[in-house]
Each structure stands twice: as C-alpha cells, then as structure tokens.
mmCIF file with all atom_site columns, C-alpha atoms in Angstrom:
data_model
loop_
_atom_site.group_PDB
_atom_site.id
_atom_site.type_symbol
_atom_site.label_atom_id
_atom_site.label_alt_id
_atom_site.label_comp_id
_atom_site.label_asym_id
_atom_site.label_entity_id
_atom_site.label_seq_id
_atom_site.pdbx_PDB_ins_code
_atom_site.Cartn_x
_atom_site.Cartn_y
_atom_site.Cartn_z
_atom_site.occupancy
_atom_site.B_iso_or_equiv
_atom_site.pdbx_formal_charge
_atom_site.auth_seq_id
_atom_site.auth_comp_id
_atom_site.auth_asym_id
_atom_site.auth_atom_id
_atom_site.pdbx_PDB_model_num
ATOM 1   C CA . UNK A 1 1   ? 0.000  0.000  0.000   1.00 0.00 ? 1   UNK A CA 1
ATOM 2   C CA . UNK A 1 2   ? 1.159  3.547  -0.720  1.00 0.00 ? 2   UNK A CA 1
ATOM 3   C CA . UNK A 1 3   ? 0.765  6.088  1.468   1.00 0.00 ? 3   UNK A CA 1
ATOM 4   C CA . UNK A 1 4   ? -0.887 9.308  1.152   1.00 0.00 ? 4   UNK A CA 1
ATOM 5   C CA . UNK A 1 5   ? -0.215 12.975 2.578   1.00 0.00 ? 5   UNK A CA 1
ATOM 6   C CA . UNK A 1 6   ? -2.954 15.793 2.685   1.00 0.00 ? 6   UNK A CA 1
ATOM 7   C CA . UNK A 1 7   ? -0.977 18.947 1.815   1.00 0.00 ? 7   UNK A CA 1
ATOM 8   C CA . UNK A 1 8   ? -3.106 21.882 3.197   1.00 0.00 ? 8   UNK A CA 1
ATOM 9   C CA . UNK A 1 9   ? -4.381 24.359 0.554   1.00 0.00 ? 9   UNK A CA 1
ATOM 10  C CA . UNK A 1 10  ? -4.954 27.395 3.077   1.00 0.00 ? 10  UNK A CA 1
ATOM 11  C CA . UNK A 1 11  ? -0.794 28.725 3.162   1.00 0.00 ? 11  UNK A CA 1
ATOM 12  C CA . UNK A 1 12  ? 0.932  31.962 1.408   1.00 0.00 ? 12  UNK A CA 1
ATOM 13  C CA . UNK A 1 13  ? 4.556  31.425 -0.195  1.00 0.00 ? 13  UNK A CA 1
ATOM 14  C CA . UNK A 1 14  ? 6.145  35.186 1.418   1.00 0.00 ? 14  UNK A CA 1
ATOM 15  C CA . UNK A 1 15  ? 8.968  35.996 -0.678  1.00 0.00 ? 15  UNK A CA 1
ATOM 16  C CA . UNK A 1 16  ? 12.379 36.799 2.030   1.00 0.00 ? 16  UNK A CA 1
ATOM 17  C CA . UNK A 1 17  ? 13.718 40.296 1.900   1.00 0.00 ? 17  UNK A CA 1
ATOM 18  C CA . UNK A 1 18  ? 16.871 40.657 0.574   1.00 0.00 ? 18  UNK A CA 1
ATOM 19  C CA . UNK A 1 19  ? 18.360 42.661 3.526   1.00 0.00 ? 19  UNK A CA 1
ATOM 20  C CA . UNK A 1 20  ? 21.924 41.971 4.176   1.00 0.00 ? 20  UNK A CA 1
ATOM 21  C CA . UNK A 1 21  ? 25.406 43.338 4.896   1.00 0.00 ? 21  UNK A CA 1
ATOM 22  C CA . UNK A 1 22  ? 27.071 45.883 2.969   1.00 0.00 ? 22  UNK A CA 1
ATOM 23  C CA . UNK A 1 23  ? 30.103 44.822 1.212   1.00 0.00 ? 23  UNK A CA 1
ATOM 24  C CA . UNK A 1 24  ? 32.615 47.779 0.480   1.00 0.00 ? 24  UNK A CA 1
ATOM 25  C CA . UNK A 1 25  ? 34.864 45.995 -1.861  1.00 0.00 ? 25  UNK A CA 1
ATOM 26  C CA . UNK A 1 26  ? 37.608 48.925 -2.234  1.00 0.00 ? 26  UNK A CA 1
ATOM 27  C CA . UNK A 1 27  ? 38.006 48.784 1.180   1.00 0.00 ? 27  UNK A CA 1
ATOM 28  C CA . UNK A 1 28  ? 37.570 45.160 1.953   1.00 0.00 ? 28  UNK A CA 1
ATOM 29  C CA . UNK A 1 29  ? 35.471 45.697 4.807   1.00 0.00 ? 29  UNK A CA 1
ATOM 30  C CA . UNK A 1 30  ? 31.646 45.099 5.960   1.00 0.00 ? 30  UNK A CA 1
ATOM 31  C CA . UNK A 1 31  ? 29.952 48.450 6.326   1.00 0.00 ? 31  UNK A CA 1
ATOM 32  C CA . UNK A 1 32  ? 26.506 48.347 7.552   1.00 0.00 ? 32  UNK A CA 1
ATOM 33  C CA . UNK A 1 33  ? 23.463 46.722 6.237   1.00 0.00 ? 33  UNK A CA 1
ATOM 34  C CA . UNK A 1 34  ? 22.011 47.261 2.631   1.00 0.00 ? 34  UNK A CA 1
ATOM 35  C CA . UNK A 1 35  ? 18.531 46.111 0.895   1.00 0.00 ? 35  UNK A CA 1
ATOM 36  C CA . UNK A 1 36  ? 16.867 45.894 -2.477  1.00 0.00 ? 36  UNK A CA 1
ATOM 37  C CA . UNK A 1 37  ? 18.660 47.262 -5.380  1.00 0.00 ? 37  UNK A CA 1
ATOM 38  C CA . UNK A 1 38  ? 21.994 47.650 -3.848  1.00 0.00 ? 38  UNK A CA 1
ATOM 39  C CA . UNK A 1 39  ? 21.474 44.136 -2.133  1.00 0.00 ? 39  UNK A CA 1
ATOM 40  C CA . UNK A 1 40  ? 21.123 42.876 -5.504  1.00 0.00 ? 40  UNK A CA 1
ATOM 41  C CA . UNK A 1 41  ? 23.946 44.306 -6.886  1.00 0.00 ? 41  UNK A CA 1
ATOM 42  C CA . UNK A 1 42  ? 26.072 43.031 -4.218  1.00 0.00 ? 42  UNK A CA 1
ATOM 43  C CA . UNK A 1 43  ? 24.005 38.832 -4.827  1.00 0.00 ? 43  UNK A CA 1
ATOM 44  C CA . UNK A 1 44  ? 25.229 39.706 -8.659  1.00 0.00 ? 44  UNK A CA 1
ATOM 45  C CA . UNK A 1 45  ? 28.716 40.081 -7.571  1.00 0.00 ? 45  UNK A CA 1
ATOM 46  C CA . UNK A 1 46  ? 28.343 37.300 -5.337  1.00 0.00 ? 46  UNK A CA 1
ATOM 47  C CA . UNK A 1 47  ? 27.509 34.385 -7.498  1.00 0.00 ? 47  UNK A CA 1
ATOM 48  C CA . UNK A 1 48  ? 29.351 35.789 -10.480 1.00 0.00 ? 48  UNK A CA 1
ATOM 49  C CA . UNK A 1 49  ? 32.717 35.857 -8.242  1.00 0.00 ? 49  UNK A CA 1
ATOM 50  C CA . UNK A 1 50  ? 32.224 32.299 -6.909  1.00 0.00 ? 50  UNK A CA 1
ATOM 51  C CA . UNK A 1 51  ? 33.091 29.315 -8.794  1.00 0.00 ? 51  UNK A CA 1
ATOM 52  C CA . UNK A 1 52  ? 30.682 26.983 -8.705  1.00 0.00 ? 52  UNK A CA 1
ATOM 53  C CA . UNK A 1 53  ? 31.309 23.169 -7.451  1.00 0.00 ? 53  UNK A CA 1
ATOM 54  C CA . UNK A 1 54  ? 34.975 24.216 -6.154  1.00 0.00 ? 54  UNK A CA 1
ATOM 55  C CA . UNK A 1 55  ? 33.330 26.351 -2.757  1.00 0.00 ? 55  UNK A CA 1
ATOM 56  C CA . UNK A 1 56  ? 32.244 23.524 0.108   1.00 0.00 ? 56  UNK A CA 1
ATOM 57  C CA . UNK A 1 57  ? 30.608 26.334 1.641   1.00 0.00 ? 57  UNK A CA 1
ATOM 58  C CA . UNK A 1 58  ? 27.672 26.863 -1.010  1.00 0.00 ? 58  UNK A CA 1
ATOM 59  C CA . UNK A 1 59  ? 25.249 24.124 -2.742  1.00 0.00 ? 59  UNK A CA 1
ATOM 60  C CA . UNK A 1 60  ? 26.221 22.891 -6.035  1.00 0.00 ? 60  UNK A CA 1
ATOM 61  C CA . UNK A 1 61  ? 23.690 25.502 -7.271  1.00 0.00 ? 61  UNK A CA 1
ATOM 62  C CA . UNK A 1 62  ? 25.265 28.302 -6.532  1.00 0.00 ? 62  UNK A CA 1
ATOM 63  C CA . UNK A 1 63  ? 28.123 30.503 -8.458  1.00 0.00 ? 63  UNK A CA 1
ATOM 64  C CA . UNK A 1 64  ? 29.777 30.027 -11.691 1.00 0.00 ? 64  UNK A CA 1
ATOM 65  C CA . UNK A 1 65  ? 31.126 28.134 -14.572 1.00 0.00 ? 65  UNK A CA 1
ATOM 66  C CA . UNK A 1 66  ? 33.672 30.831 -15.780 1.00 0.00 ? 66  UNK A CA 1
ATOM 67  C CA . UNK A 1 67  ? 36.654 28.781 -16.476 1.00 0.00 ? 67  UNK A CA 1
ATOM 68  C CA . UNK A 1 68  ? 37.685 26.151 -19.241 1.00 0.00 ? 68  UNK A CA 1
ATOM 69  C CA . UNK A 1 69  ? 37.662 28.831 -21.827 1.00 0.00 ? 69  UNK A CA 1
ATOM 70  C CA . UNK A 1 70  ? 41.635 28.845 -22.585 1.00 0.00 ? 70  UNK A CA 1
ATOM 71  C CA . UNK A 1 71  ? 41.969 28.255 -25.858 1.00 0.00 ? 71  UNK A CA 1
ATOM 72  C CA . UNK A 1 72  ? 38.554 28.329 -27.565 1.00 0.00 ? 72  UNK A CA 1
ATOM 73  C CA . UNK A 1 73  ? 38.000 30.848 -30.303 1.00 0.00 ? 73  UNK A CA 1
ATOM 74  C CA . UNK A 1 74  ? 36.069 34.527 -28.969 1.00 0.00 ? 74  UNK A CA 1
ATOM 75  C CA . UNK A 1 75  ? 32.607 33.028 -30.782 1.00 0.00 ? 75  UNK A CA 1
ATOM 76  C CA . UNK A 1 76  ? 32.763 30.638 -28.631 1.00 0.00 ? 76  UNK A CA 1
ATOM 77  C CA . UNK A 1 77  ? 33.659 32.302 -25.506 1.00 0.00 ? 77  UNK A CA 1
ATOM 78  C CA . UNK A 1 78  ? 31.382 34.880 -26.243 1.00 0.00 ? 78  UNK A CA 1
ATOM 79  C CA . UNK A 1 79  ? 28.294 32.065 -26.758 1.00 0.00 ? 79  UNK A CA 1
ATOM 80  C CA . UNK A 1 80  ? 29.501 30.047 -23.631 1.00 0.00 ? 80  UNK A CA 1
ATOM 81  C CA . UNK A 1 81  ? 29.802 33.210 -21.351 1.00 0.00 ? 81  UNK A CA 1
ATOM 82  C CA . UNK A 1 82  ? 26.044 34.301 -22.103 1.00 0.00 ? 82  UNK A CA 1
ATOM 83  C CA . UNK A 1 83  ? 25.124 31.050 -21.048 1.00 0.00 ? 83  UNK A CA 1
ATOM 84  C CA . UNK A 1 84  ? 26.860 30.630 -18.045 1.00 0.00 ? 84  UNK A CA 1
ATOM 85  C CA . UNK A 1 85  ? 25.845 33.519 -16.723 1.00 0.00 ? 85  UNK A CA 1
ATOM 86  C CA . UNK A 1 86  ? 22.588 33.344 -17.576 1.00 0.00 ? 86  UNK A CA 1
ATOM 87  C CA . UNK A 1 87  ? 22.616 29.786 -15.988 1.00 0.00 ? 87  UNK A CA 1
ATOM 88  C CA . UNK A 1 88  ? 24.143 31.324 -12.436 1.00 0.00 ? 88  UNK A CA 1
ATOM 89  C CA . UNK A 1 89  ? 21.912 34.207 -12.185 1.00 0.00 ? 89  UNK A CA 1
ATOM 90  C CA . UNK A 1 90  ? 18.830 32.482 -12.592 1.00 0.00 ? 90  UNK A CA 1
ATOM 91  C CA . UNK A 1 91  ? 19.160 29.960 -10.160 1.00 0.00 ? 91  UNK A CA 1
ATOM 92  C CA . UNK A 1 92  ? 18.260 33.150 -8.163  1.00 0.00 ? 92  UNK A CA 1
ATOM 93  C CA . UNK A 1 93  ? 14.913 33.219 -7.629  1.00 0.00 ? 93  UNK A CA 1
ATOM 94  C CA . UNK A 1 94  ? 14.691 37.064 -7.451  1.00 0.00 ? 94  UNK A CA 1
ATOM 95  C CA . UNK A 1 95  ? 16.484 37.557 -10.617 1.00 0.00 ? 95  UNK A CA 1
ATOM 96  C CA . UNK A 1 96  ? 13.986 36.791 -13.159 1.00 0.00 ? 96  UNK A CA 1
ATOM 97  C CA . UNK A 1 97  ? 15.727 37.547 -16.652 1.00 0.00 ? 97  UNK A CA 1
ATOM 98  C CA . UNK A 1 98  ? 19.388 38.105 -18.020 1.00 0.00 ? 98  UNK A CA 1
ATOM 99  C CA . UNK A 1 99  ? 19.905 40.120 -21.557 1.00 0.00 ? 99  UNK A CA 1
ATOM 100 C CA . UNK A 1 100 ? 21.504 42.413 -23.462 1.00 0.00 ? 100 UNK A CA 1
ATOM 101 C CA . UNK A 1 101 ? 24.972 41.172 -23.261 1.00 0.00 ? 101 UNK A CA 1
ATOM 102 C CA . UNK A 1 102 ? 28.007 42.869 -25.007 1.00 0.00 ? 102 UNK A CA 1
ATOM 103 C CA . UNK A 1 103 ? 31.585 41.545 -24.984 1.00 0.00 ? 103 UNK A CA 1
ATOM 104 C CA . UNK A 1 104 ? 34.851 43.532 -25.381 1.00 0.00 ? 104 UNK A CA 1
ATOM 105 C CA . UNK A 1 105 ? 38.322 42.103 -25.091 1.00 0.00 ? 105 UNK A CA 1
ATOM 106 C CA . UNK A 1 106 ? 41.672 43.228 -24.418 1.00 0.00 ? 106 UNK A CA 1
ATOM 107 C CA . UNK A 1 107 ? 44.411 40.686 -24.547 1.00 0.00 ? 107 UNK A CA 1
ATOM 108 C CA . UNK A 1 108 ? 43.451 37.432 -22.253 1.00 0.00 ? 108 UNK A CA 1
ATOM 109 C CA . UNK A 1 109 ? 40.498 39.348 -20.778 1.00 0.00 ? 109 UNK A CA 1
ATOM 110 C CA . UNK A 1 110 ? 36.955 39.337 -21.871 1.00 0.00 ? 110 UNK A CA 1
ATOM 111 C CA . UNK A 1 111 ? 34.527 42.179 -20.370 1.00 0.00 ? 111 UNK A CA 1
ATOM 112 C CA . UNK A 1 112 ? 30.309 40.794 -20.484 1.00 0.00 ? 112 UNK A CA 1
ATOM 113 C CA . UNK A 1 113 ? 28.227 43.738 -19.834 1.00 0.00 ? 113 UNK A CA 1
ATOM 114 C CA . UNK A 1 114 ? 24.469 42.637 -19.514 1.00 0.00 ? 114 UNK A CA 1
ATOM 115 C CA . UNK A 1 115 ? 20.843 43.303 -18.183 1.00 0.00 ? 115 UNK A CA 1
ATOM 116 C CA . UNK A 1 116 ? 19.676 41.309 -15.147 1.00 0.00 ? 116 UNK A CA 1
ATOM 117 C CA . UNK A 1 117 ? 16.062 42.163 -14.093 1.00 0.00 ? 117 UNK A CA 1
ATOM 118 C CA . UNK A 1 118 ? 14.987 41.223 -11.122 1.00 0.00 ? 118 UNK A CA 1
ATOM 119 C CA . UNK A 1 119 ? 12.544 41.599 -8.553  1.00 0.00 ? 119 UNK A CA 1
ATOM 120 C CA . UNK A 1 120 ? 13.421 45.158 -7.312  1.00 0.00 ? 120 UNK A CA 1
ATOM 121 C CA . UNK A 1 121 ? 14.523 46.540 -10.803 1.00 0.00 ? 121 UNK A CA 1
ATOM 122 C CA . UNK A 1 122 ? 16.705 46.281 -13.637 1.00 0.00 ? 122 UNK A CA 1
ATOM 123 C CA . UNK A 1 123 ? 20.461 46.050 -12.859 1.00 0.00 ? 123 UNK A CA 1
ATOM 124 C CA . UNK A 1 124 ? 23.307 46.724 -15.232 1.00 0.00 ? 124 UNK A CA 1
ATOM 125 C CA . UNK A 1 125 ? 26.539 44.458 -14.695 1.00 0.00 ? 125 UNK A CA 1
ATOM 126 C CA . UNK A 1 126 ? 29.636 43.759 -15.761 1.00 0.00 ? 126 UNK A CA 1
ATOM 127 C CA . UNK A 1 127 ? 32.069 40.774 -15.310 1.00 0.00 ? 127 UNK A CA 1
ATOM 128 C CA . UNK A 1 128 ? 35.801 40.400 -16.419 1.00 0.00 ? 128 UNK A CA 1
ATOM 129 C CA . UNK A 1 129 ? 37.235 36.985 -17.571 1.00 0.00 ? 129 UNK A CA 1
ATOM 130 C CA . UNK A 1 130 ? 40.486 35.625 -17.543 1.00 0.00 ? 130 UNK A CA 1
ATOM 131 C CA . UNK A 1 131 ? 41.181 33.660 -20.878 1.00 0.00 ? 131 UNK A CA 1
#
C-alpha cells in the first residue's frame, strides 16, 4: 500500500527580503546593512565571483562556470559566457531575466556587460574573464 499525505491548501509562499550586509569591496570591509537594489547588486557580484562546485561552503547551485575557456575561439567564448551567466543568475529566484549582453576584449580578458532584471529593478553588470 502507498501512502498518502494531505498537503493543506490554506498557506501563502512570502517571498524573504533581501536585507543583508554591505560589502565595500575597495576597502575590503563590511559596512553596515544594505537592501533591495543595492542588495542585488552586491548577490550579482556574489555568485558571479564564486566558482561553482569548487566552494564547500555553497550548494552545487550556486556561483559560476567561468573557467575552461583557454583556448577556444572569442565566438565561442562569447556564446559560452552568455550562457553561463545566464545559468548562475537564474538559479536566483529574485532575478527573473538576463539580456543584453556585449563583450569587449583586451588581450586574455573578456569584459560581459548585460541586463539582469529582477525583482526590485533592472540592474546593469559587468564581469571580467580571464582567458
């Protein structure tokens, strides 16, 4: 016999602020508390700067692919980028879309600029890569 569960149809999914700690990166030091917009700036730069699978402190869902490009031709680095990112972001669920990407290179880096709307407004990024 299999058994059965009643799942009760009377609850509200309440969506988690994104209140957090303020990150001054120049300085390397915590600075207060931040929320919305800047708190999403600051998950962006998060996920985007850790490498995903290598960290023992995050899931396997969290951060990203950016290596393994050496080598490949900029087509393909350019294709593989907007799809790793894309894949990171959105495994945020506040961050509902990634677009607009644009690519510029200098030497063995590659600059993505792109679009990442999310639930408090659209936020403009941009992440260098070492090829």
């Amino acid at each position: 016999m299999i058994p059965s569960i009643s799942i009760p149809q009377n609850f509200t999914v309440v969506t988690q602020p994104s209140y957090t700690y303020a990150m001054d990166l120049e300085n390397q030091v915590i600075r207060g508390y931040v929320d919305n917009l800047e708190a999403m700036k600051q998950a962006i730069y998060k996920i985007l700067s850790t490498s995903r699978f290598l960290e023992l402190l995050y899931s396997w869902n969290y951060g990203a692919e950016l290596d393994g490009l050496l080598g490949r031709s900029k087509d393909y680095i350019y294709s593989e980028l907007r799809i790793r990112i894309k894949e990171a972001l959105l495994a945020d669920d506040r961050i509902m879309d990634v677009h607009t990407f644009s690519f510029s290179s200098y030497r063995n880096t590659i600059s993505v600029t792109f679009i990442a709307e999310t639930i408090v407004g659209d936020i403009t990024a941009t992440k260098e890569v070492k090829i």
